[in-house]
Short mmCIF file of C-alpha atoms and ligand atoms in Angstrom, two decimals:
data_model
loop_
_atom_site.label_atom_id
_atom_site.label_comp_id
_atom_site.label_asym_id
_atom_site.label_seq_id
_atom_site.Cartn_x
_atom_site.Cartn_y
_atom_site.Cartn_z
CA ALA A 1 45.08 306.53 93.28
CA LEU A 2 46.80 309.55 91.64
CA ALA A 3 45.64 311.85 94.44
CA ASP A 4 46.93 309.35 96.99
CA HIS A 5 50.22 309.14 95.11
CA TYR A 6 50.73 312.91 95.15
CA ALA A 7 49.59 313.16 98.77
CA ALA A 8 52.19 310.56 99.68
CA GLN A 9 54.79 312.45 97.61
CA ASN A 10 54.04 315.73 99.35
CA LEU A 11 54.50 314.19 102.75
CA ALA A 12 57.69 312.38 101.86
CA ALA A 13 60.99 314.27 101.98
CA PRO A 14 62.64 314.45 98.52
CA ALA A 15 65.35 311.92 97.75
CA ALA A 16 67.80 314.64 96.61
CA MET A 17 67.91 318.42 97.17
CA ASP A 18 70.52 319.78 94.75
CA ALA A 19 68.46 320.89 91.76
CA PHE A 20 66.15 323.46 93.44
CA TRP A 21 67.99 326.81 93.90
CA MET A 22 66.07 328.35 96.76
CA PRO A 23 65.31 332.11 96.86
CA PHE A 24 66.76 334.40 99.51
CA THR A 25 68.16 331.30 101.30
CA ALA A 26 71.52 330.06 102.55
CA ASN A 27 71.07 326.97 100.38
CA ARG A 28 73.96 324.90 101.77
CA GLN A 29 73.00 325.65 105.38
CA PHE A 30 69.37 324.81 104.58
CA ARG A 31 70.26 321.44 103.07
CA GLY A 32 72.04 320.69 106.34
CA THR A 33 68.97 321.45 108.45
CA PRO A 34 66.02 321.33 106.01
CA ARG A 35 62.62 322.63 107.13
CA LEU A 36 60.04 321.06 104.80
CA LEU A 37 56.36 321.88 105.06
CA ALA A 38 54.12 319.15 103.63
CA SER A 39 50.55 320.29 104.24
CA ALA A 40 48.50 323.11 105.74
CA GLU A 41 45.03 323.78 107.10
CA GLY A 42 43.57 326.78 108.92
CA MET A 43 46.26 328.28 111.18
CA TYR A 44 48.66 325.33 110.92
CA TYR A 45 51.25 323.71 108.72
CA ARG A 46 52.47 320.16 109.10
CA ASP A 47 56.07 319.37 108.25
CA VAL A 48 57.21 316.19 106.49
CA ASP A 49 57.49 314.48 109.87
CA GLY A 50 53.86 315.28 110.63
CA ARG A 51 54.72 317.92 113.25
CA GLN A 52 52.18 320.73 113.66
CA ILE A 53 53.60 324.22 113.01
CA LEU A 54 51.64 327.31 114.04
CA ASP A 55 51.76 329.78 111.14
CA GLY A 56 52.87 333.07 112.70
CA THR A 57 53.58 334.68 109.33
CA ALA A 58 50.62 333.73 107.06
CA GLY A 59 53.16 331.86 104.95
CA LEU A 60 55.06 334.88 103.66
CA TRP A 61 52.66 337.63 104.76
CA CYS A 62 50.20 336.26 102.19
CA CYS A 63 47.82 333.57 103.51
CA ASN A 64 45.49 336.12 105.11
CA ALA A 65 42.47 333.76 105.02
CA GLY A 66 44.49 330.90 106.49
CA HIS A 67 45.17 327.61 104.71
CA ALA A 68 43.03 325.16 102.70
CA ARG A 69 39.88 327.22 103.15
CA PRO A 70 37.03 325.18 101.60
CA ARG A 71 35.48 327.87 99.40
CA ILE A 72 38.88 328.74 97.89
CA VAL A 73 39.88 325.08 97.43
CA GLU A 74 36.63 324.28 95.68
CA ALA A 75 36.79 327.36 93.42
CA VAL A 76 40.32 326.61 92.25
CA ALA A 77 39.59 322.92 91.66
CA ARG A 78 36.46 323.77 89.66
CA GLN A 79 38.18 326.46 87.63
CA VAL A 80 41.17 324.39 86.55
CA ALA A 81 38.73 321.79 85.22
CA THR A 82 36.59 324.41 83.43
CA LEU A 83 38.90 327.04 81.86
CA ASP A 84 42.53 326.36 82.74
CA PHE A 85 43.96 329.17 80.64
CA ALA A 86 42.65 331.87 78.33
CA PRO A 87 44.69 334.69 76.77
CA ASN A 88 43.80 338.26 77.67
CA PHE A 89 45.76 339.84 74.80
CA GLN A 90 43.04 341.00 72.39
CA MET A 91 40.97 338.11 73.77
CA GLY A 92 39.24 337.72 77.11
CA SER A 93 37.17 335.67 79.52
CA PRO A 94 34.60 336.79 82.12
CA LEU A 95 36.46 336.25 85.42
CA PRO A 96 39.07 339.06 85.19
CA PHE A 97 36.27 341.52 84.47
CA VAL A 98 34.12 340.23 87.34
CA LEU A 99 37.08 340.33 89.74
CA ALA A 100 38.11 343.85 88.71
CA GLU A 101 34.65 345.16 89.62
CA ARG A 102 34.86 343.42 93.02
CA LEU A 103 38.32 344.92 93.64
CA LYS A 104 37.16 348.38 92.58
CA ALA A 105 34.34 348.11 95.13
CA ILE A 106 36.74 347.66 98.09
CA ALA A 107 39.39 350.15 96.93
CA PRO A 108 39.46 353.85 97.85
CA ARG A 109 37.98 356.11 95.16
CA PRO A 110 39.11 357.04 92.54
CA LEU A 111 41.29 353.91 92.17
CA ASP A 112 38.80 352.57 89.63
CA HIS A 113 40.91 350.39 87.34
CA VAL A 114 42.93 347.19 87.89
CA PHE A 115 45.91 345.84 85.95
CA TYR A 116 46.71 342.20 86.80
CA THR A 117 50.16 340.75 87.30
CA ASN A 118 51.58 337.53 88.75
CA SER A 119 53.41 338.86 91.81
CA GLY A 120 54.24 341.90 93.87
CA SER A 121 57.47 342.43 91.97
CA GLU A 122 55.56 342.52 88.72
CA SER A 123 52.98 344.85 90.27
CA VAL A 124 55.75 347.26 91.26
CA ASP A 125 57.40 347.22 87.85
CA THR A 126 53.98 347.63 86.23
CA ALA A 127 53.16 350.67 88.39
CA LEU A 128 56.53 352.29 87.69
CA LYS A 129 56.09 351.77 83.94
CA ILE A 130 52.55 353.15 84.03
CA ALA A 131 53.80 356.22 85.94
CA LEU A 132 56.46 356.97 83.31
CA ALA A 133 54.05 356.31 80.43
CA TYR A 134 51.35 358.46 82.06
CA HIS A 135 53.59 361.54 82.02
CA ARG A 136 54.62 360.82 78.43
CA ALA A 137 50.98 360.50 77.43
CA ARG A 138 50.40 363.96 78.89
CA GLY A 139 53.35 365.51 77.07
CA GLU A 140 55.65 365.50 80.11
CA GLY A 141 57.92 362.67 79.06
CA GLN A 142 60.83 364.44 80.74
CA ARG A 143 59.46 363.27 84.08
CA ILE A 144 61.72 360.21 84.23
CA ARG A 145 62.85 360.14 87.87
CA LEU A 146 61.43 357.63 90.35
CA ILE A 147 61.79 358.10 94.09
CA GLY A 148 61.82 355.31 96.66
CA ARG A 149 63.11 355.05 100.20
CA GLU A 150 66.08 353.65 102.06
CA ASN A 151 65.33 350.23 103.60
CA ALA A 152 62.31 349.85 101.31
CA TYR A 153 61.45 346.51 99.71
CA HIS A 154 59.64 346.61 96.39
CA GLY A 155 60.38 343.11 95.15
CA VAL A 156 63.15 341.90 92.92
CA GLY A 157 62.51 343.27 89.45
CA PHE A 158 65.02 345.77 88.08
CA GLY A 159 62.50 348.51 88.82
CA GLY A 160 61.77 347.26 92.31
CA ILE A 161 65.42 346.93 93.36
CA SER A 162 66.18 350.37 91.89
CA VAL A 163 63.54 352.19 93.97
CA GLY A 164 64.09 349.76 96.85
CA GLY A 165 66.64 350.58 99.52
CA LEU A 166 68.13 347.28 100.70
CA PRO A 167 71.83 347.15 99.74
CA ASN A 168 72.08 343.37 99.39
CA ASN A 169 69.14 343.38 96.95
CA ARG A 170 70.86 346.03 94.78
CA LYS A 171 74.65 345.69 94.89
CA TRP A 172 74.79 342.36 93.03
CA PHE A 173 72.85 343.44 89.99
CA GLY A 174 74.47 346.43 88.35
CA PRO A 175 73.34 350.07 88.35
CA GLY A 176 69.58 349.51 88.08
CA LEU A 177 67.33 352.19 86.59
CA PRO A 178 69.24 355.39 85.79
CA ALA A 179 67.13 358.14 87.39
CA VAL A 180 66.25 357.08 90.89
CA ASP A 181 66.56 358.75 94.27
CA HIS A 182 65.64 357.84 97.83
CA LEU A 183 64.00 359.38 100.88
CA ARG A 184 65.30 358.48 104.31
CA HIS A 185 63.38 355.73 106.11
CA THR A 186 61.45 356.42 109.34
CA LEU A 187 62.86 353.73 111.68
CA ASP A 188 64.27 355.51 114.74
CA ILE A 189 64.90 353.24 117.74
CA GLY A 190 66.67 356.06 119.52
CA ARG A 191 63.51 358.17 119.77
CA ASN A 192 60.71 355.65 119.23
CA ALA A 193 61.75 352.37 120.92
CA PHE A 194 58.89 350.17 122.09
CA SER A 195 56.22 352.41 120.58
CA ARG A 196 52.75 350.88 120.70
CA GLY A 197 51.39 351.49 117.22
CA LEU A 198 52.67 354.46 115.21
CA PRO A 199 55.92 356.06 116.44
CA ALA A 200 55.65 359.60 117.81
CA HIS A 201 58.76 361.02 116.16
CA GLY A 202 59.91 361.44 112.56
CA VAL A 203 57.16 363.23 110.60
CA GLU A 204 59.77 365.81 109.57
CA LEU A 205 61.42 363.12 107.43
CA ALA A 206 58.67 363.66 104.83
CA GLU A 207 60.40 366.96 104.00
CA ASP A 208 63.11 364.89 102.27
CA LEU A 209 60.74 364.83 99.31
CA GLU A 210 60.64 368.61 99.13
CA ARG A 211 64.45 368.64 99.19
CA LEU A 212 64.62 366.19 96.29
CA VAL A 213 62.15 368.34 94.37
CA GLN A 214 64.40 371.36 94.94
CA LEU A 215 67.41 369.33 93.79
CA HIS A 216 65.95 367.69 90.66
CA ASP A 217 63.05 370.07 89.87
CA ALA A 218 59.51 368.69 89.87
CA SER A 219 59.46 368.66 86.06
CA THR A 220 61.83 365.67 86.09
CA ILE A 221 60.07 363.58 88.75
CA ALA A 222 57.44 361.00 87.74
CA ALA A 223 56.49 359.24 90.96
CA VAL A 224 57.22 358.38 94.57
CA ILE A 225 56.68 354.79 95.73
CA ILE A 226 56.21 354.06 99.44
CA GLU A 227 55.16 351.07 101.52
CA PRO A 228 52.64 352.46 104.05
CA ILE A 229 54.31 349.99 106.43
CA SER A 230 57.53 348.28 105.37
CA GLY A 231 57.28 344.65 106.42
CA SER A 232 60.26 343.08 104.72
CA ALA A 233 62.70 345.62 106.11
CA GLY A 234 61.68 344.68 109.64
CA VAL A 235 58.34 346.51 110.15
CA ILE A 236 59.02 350.22 109.69
CA LEU A 237 56.00 352.38 110.58
CA PRO A 238 55.03 355.90 109.42
CA PRO A 239 54.89 358.61 112.10
CA PRO A 240 51.43 360.25 112.28
CA GLY A 241 51.06 362.78 109.49
CA TYR A 242 54.02 361.46 107.46
CA LEU A 243 51.99 359.88 104.65
CA GLN A 244 49.65 362.87 104.56
CA ARG A 245 52.65 365.21 104.12
CA ILE A 246 54.07 363.05 101.31
CA ARG A 247 50.67 363.26 99.61
CA GLU A 248 50.61 367.05 99.94
CA ILE A 249 54.07 367.46 98.43
CA CYS A 250 53.20 365.13 95.54
CA ASP A 251 50.02 367.11 94.84
CA ARG A 252 51.89 370.39 94.89
CA HIS A 253 54.36 369.21 92.25
CA GLY A 254 52.27 366.92 90.02
CA ILE A 255 54.17 363.85 91.22
CA LEU A 256 52.29 360.53 91.29
CA LEU A 257 52.12 358.71 94.63
CA ILE A 258 52.26 354.90 94.58
CA PHE A 259 51.48 352.91 97.75
CA ASP A 260 53.08 349.51 97.72
CA GLU A 261 50.44 347.52 99.62
CA VAL A 262 51.74 344.05 98.81
CA ILE A 263 51.93 343.34 102.55
CA THR A 264 49.52 345.92 104.03
CA GLY A 265 46.68 345.14 101.60
CA PHE A 266 43.68 342.85 102.11
CA GLY A 267 42.98 343.31 105.80
CA ARG A 268 46.45 343.23 107.32
CA VAL A 269 45.93 346.54 109.17
CA GLY A 270 42.18 346.32 109.70
CA GLU A 271 40.88 347.84 106.48
CA PRO A 272 40.93 346.45 102.93
CA PHE A 273 43.98 348.68 102.38
CA ALA A 274 46.31 350.74 104.58
CA ALA A 275 45.39 353.77 102.45
CA GLN A 276 41.94 353.63 104.07
CA ARG A 277 43.29 353.11 107.62
CA PHE A 278 45.67 356.08 107.22
CA GLY A 279 43.19 358.23 105.30
CA VAL A 280 45.64 358.92 102.45
CA THR A 281 44.72 357.98 98.89
CA PRO A 282 47.55 357.28 96.44
CA ASP A 283 47.33 357.49 92.65
CA MET A 284 48.18 353.80 92.33
CA MET A 285 48.39 350.83 94.71
CA THR A 286 50.47 347.72 94.07
CA THR A 287 49.14 344.51 95.60
CA ALA A 288 49.66 340.71 95.55
CA LYS A 289 49.94 338.18 98.43
CA GLY A 290 46.58 338.50 100.25
CA LEU A 291 44.79 339.00 96.92
CA THR A 292 44.52 335.19 96.61
CA SER A 293 45.50 334.40 100.19
CA GLY A 294 48.75 333.12 98.72
CA CYS A 295 47.27 330.01 97.08
CA VAL A 296 47.73 331.05 93.42
CA PRO A 297 50.34 333.62 92.36
CA MET A 298 48.64 336.89 91.43
CA GLY A 299 49.16 340.63 91.73
CA ALA A 300 47.05 343.64 90.90
CA VAL A 301 47.82 347.32 90.34
CA PHE A 302 44.98 349.68 91.25
CA VAL A 303 45.05 352.74 89.01
CA SER A 304 43.21 356.04 89.40
CA GLU A 305 40.68 357.21 86.85
CA MET A 306 42.94 360.22 86.13
CA ILE A 307 45.86 358.00 85.11
CA HIS A 308 43.72 355.52 83.17
CA ARG A 309 42.00 358.31 81.24
CA ALA A 310 45.35 359.65 80.02
CA PHE A 311 45.87 356.40 78.07
CA MET A 312 42.44 356.47 76.45
CA GLN A 313 42.92 359.54 74.28
CA GLY A 314 44.09 357.87 71.08
CA ALA A 315 42.08 356.00 68.43
CA ASP A 316 39.87 353.21 69.81
CA SER A 317 41.78 350.80 67.58
CA ALA A 318 45.13 351.67 69.18
CA ILE A 319 46.70 349.52 71.92
CA ASP A 320 46.59 351.88 74.88
CA LEU A 321 49.31 350.29 77.04
CA PHE A 322 52.20 348.28 75.61
CA HIS A 323 52.60 346.13 78.71
CA GLY A 324 51.22 342.85 80.09
CA TYR A 325 52.08 339.30 81.03
CA THR A 326 51.10 335.98 79.53
CA TYR A 327 49.32 335.20 82.77
CA THR A 328 47.76 338.65 83.30
CA GLY A 329 44.23 337.90 84.55
CA HIS A 330 44.86 334.15 84.67
CA PRO A 331 41.51 332.33 85.17
CA LEU A 332 42.79 330.14 88.03
CA ALA A 333 44.18 333.18 89.86
CA CYS A 334 40.96 335.09 89.29
CA ALA A 335 38.88 332.20 90.66
CA ALA A 336 41.14 332.01 93.72
CA ALA A 337 40.91 335.77 94.24
CA LEU A 338 37.11 335.83 93.94
CA ALA A 339 36.73 333.00 96.46
CA THR A 340 39.26 334.74 98.71
CA LEU A 341 37.30 338.00 98.63
CA ASP A 342 34.12 336.03 99.40
CA THR A 343 35.88 334.49 102.40
CA TYR A 344 37.21 337.84 103.62
CA GLU A 345 33.77 339.43 103.34
CA GLU A 346 31.77 336.53 104.81
CA GLU A 347 34.08 336.23 107.82
CA GLY A 348 34.68 339.94 108.40
CA LEU A 349 38.42 339.49 107.83
CA PHE A 350 38.97 342.94 106.30
CA THR A 351 38.41 344.56 109.70
CA ARG A 352 39.32 341.72 112.09
CA ALA A 353 42.82 343.15 112.66
CA LEU A 354 41.13 346.18 114.25
CA GLU A 355 39.30 343.92 116.70
CA LEU A 356 42.45 342.00 117.65
CA GLU A 357 44.99 344.84 117.48
CA ALA A 358 44.96 345.66 121.20
CA TYR A 359 45.20 342.02 122.29
CA TRP A 360 47.98 341.38 119.77
CA GLN A 361 49.82 344.50 120.93
CA GLU A 362 49.69 343.53 124.62
CA GLY A 363 50.95 340.01 123.95
CA LEU A 364 53.76 341.27 121.77
CA HIS A 365 54.96 344.01 124.12
CA ALA A 366 54.97 341.54 127.02
CA LEU A 367 58.18 340.25 125.40
CA ARG A 368 59.96 343.47 126.41
CA GLY A 369 62.77 342.57 128.77
CA LYS A 370 63.49 339.22 127.14
CA PRO A 371 67.19 338.64 126.34
CA HIS A 372 68.63 340.95 123.64
CA VAL A 373 65.26 342.61 122.81
CA ILE A 374 65.99 346.24 121.87
CA ASP A 375 62.72 347.23 120.22
CA ILE A 376 59.16 346.05 119.65
CA ARG A 377 56.92 347.44 116.88
CA ASN A 378 53.34 346.72 115.93
CA TYR A 379 50.35 347.86 113.90
CA GLY A 380 47.20 345.95 112.92
CA LEU A 381 48.19 342.28 112.88
CA ILE A 382 51.84 342.99 112.17
CA GLY A 383 54.53 342.69 114.82
CA ALA A 384 58.30 342.89 115.09
CA VAL A 385 60.78 342.07 117.86
CA GLU A 386 64.21 343.54 117.16
CA LEU A 387 67.21 341.85 118.79
CA ALA A 388 70.64 343.28 119.42
CA PRO A 389 73.03 341.73 116.89
CA GLN A 390 75.51 339.16 118.17
CA ASP A 391 79.02 340.66 118.22
CA GLY A 392 80.59 340.17 114.81
CA ALA A 393 77.68 338.07 113.56
CA PRO A 394 74.78 340.25 112.45
CA GLY A 395 71.75 338.09 111.67
CA ALA A 396 72.97 335.10 113.68
CA ARG A 397 70.55 335.70 116.53
CA GLY A 398 67.67 336.16 114.11
CA TYR A 399 68.49 332.86 112.42
CA GLN A 400 68.72 331.11 115.80
CA VAL A 401 65.18 332.32 116.60
CA LEU A 402 63.87 331.15 113.22
CA GLU A 403 65.39 327.70 113.62
CA ARG A 404 64.48 327.19 117.29
CA ALA A 405 60.95 328.52 116.82
CA PHE A 406 60.40 326.07 113.96
CA ARG A 407 61.61 323.20 116.13
CA LYS A 408 59.24 324.36 118.85
CA GLY A 409 56.34 324.43 116.37
CA LEU A 410 56.13 328.12 115.37
CA LEU A 411 56.81 329.73 111.99
CA VAL A 412 58.28 333.25 112.15
CA ARG A 413 60.00 335.51 109.61
CA ILE A 414 63.35 337.13 110.18
CA THR A 415 65.02 340.12 108.60
CA GLY A 416 68.53 340.31 109.97
CA ASP A 417 68.03 340.25 113.74
CA THR A 418 64.41 341.35 113.61
CA VAL A 419 61.70 338.74 114.11
CA ALA A 420 58.58 339.64 112.11
CA LEU A 421 55.09 338.24 112.71
CA SER A 422 51.92 338.54 110.60
CA PRO A 423 49.47 335.68 111.33
CA PRO A 424 46.51 334.78 109.12
CA LEU A 425 43.58 337.10 109.88
CA ILE A 426 41.56 334.11 111.15
CA VAL A 427 43.91 333.99 114.15
CA GLU A 428 42.16 333.63 117.51
CA ARG A 429 43.30 334.84 120.93
CA ARG A 430 44.44 331.33 121.85
CA HIS A 431 46.73 331.28 118.81
CA ILE A 432 48.10 334.71 119.73
CA ASP A 433 48.82 333.39 123.23
CA ASP A 434 50.61 330.38 121.74
CA ILE A 435 52.65 332.51 119.32
CA PHE A 436 53.99 334.75 122.07
CA SER A 437 54.40 331.93 124.56
CA MET A 438 56.54 329.90 122.15
CA LEU A 439 58.47 332.97 120.98
CA GLY A 440 59.06 334.01 124.59
CA GLU A 441 60.51 330.57 125.39
CA VAL A 442 62.82 330.78 122.39
CA LEU A 443 64.01 334.25 123.41
CA ASP A 444 64.62 333.06 126.98
CA GLY A 445 66.94 330.42 125.57
CA LEU A 446 69.10 332.85 123.53
C1 PXG B 501 56.06 345.77 99.81
C2 PXG B 501 56.40 344.66 98.85
N1 PXG B 501 56.48 344.92 97.52
C3 PXG B 501 56.78 343.94 96.63
C4 PXG B 501 57.03 342.65 97.06
C5 PXG B 501 57.40 341.57 96.03
O1 PXG B 501 56.35 340.65 95.90
P1 PXG B 501 56.69 339.23 95.22
O2 PXG B 501 57.62 338.51 96.20
O3 PXG B 501 55.34 338.56 95.07
O4 PXG B 501 57.37 339.52 93.91
C6 PXG B 501 56.95 342.34 98.43
C7 PXG B 501 57.18 340.92 98.86
N2 PXG B 501 57.52 340.75 100.23
C8 PXG B 501 58.23 339.68 100.65
C9 PXG B 501 58.51 338.62 99.81
C10 PXG B 501 59.25 337.55 100.33
C11 PXG B 501 59.72 337.55 101.66
C12 PXG B 501 59.43 338.63 102.46
C13 PXG B 501 59.94 338.68 103.87
O5 PXG B 501 59.61 339.65 104.58
O6 PXG B 501 60.67 337.76 104.25
C14 PXG B 501 58.67 339.68 101.99
C15 PXG B 501 56.64 343.36 99.34
O7 PXG B 501 56.60 343.12 100.69
C1 PLP B 502 60.51 334.90 74.71
C2 PLP B 502 59.65 335.43 75.85
N1 PLP B 502 60.26 335.92 76.94
C3 PLP B 502 59.56 336.41 77.98
C4 PLP B 502 58.20 336.43 77.93
C5 PLP B 502 57.45 337.02 79.09
O1 PLP B 502 56.82 336.01 79.82
P1 PLP B 502 55.60 336.46 80.76
O2 PLP B 502 54.57 336.94 79.83
O3 PLP B 502 55.24 335.19 81.49
O4 PLP B 502 56.13 337.54 81.65
C6 PLP B 502 57.51 335.91 76.83
C7 PLP B 502 56.04 335.89 76.79
O5 PLP B 502 55.44 335.49 75.81
C8 PLP B 502 58.26 335.42 75.76
O6 PLP B 502 57.67 334.93 74.61
#
């Protein structure tokens, strides 16, 4: 009866909508035209009216295994009834240890250690803190500067918005961290419009890092954080050789390299991590989203043996890192992550984006020539269609596409006037056809 009650609740629209302050949302506009999802299974949501919605964005780039996958559902249900919570501060339970070994096995060497968080934002702030503490542990505590990129998204913590490069995410919240600098981003429609896969031009932008080293001196720089592919900023791709060059410059100057793989991790670009697809190994990787296929909040920071070892020099009885969250290594999240990894491995989802990349690319680029389309970008199972802004109303066209696509039965993401797509990795060719058919109809109507 209780299950029926909640099921009925989930399907029924709420009586009032004032108390919930929604994130990154025009709350008053939303309350005027609410879009309420009530259930999900496989590739589809159902809204509160029972309409089927094709999930073109894996929720928020996170439900890589699709929705309500049986093995994950069963693992979470069993875990919450077995060990609902256990502290990991000076205490422990088996699952976080088991999961860390599984994660180590799919990560590039020597990223041999895992620190758990509850989100991508917490993973980013954790990695930035570990980078600063690492240099202090080695007697180079003057390395206090952190370098990010323009247009980068690293979540919403004070660390993440400081190294991030999206003005609206920064300007409201004060000065942020004191010693931060930014590289230029690599989006260049002028030279790279409608590139299929990686853009040809822009590798020279990696030299920005050398310029910042000359300006600040390497002895003051702790780390560089980069999204291998920036999803939130509208799908910004690295020119061939760019990430390799960043790695070289970091190595030359003893600067740590952090890949923010919150979106690119867990099969999104056809390998467990983009680091493997691009053949560049960072010193740390921040992850979340696909780690549990979005069903339980969890993040994980992968840390190299070199960094981890620097914290293990003191007495065994000493706390080696003064950092962690109440829910670090939460048993429910660990159970979800283990079942998610099982699902990825059993169904070949880590590499499925490689198999579908060409088909996805052809369907996406067939939208070239639709009204207002000024660029199309893609890699793995990520896609973006950039629209020319409406005169005097930047973002209006993007919102129109979001709203009309939802009414047509398709979920897309928008960043400004860029439509972003990242379907669950279980997507089949027929779903890809449907995504681009529905999106094409919406674009025709703009
Ligand atoms: C690269 C990257 N780093 C950190 C975060 C923050 O993760 P949490 O949200 O779990 O704190 C992200 C998250 N990325 C994200 C989150 C919400 C919306 C969108 C969008 O593109 O509309 C993208 C991300 O994409
Ligand atoms: C007063 C207070 N604030 C913040 C936190 C941090 O919460 P979390 O560990 O969930 O990040 C805690 C955790 O115990 C706390 O006691």
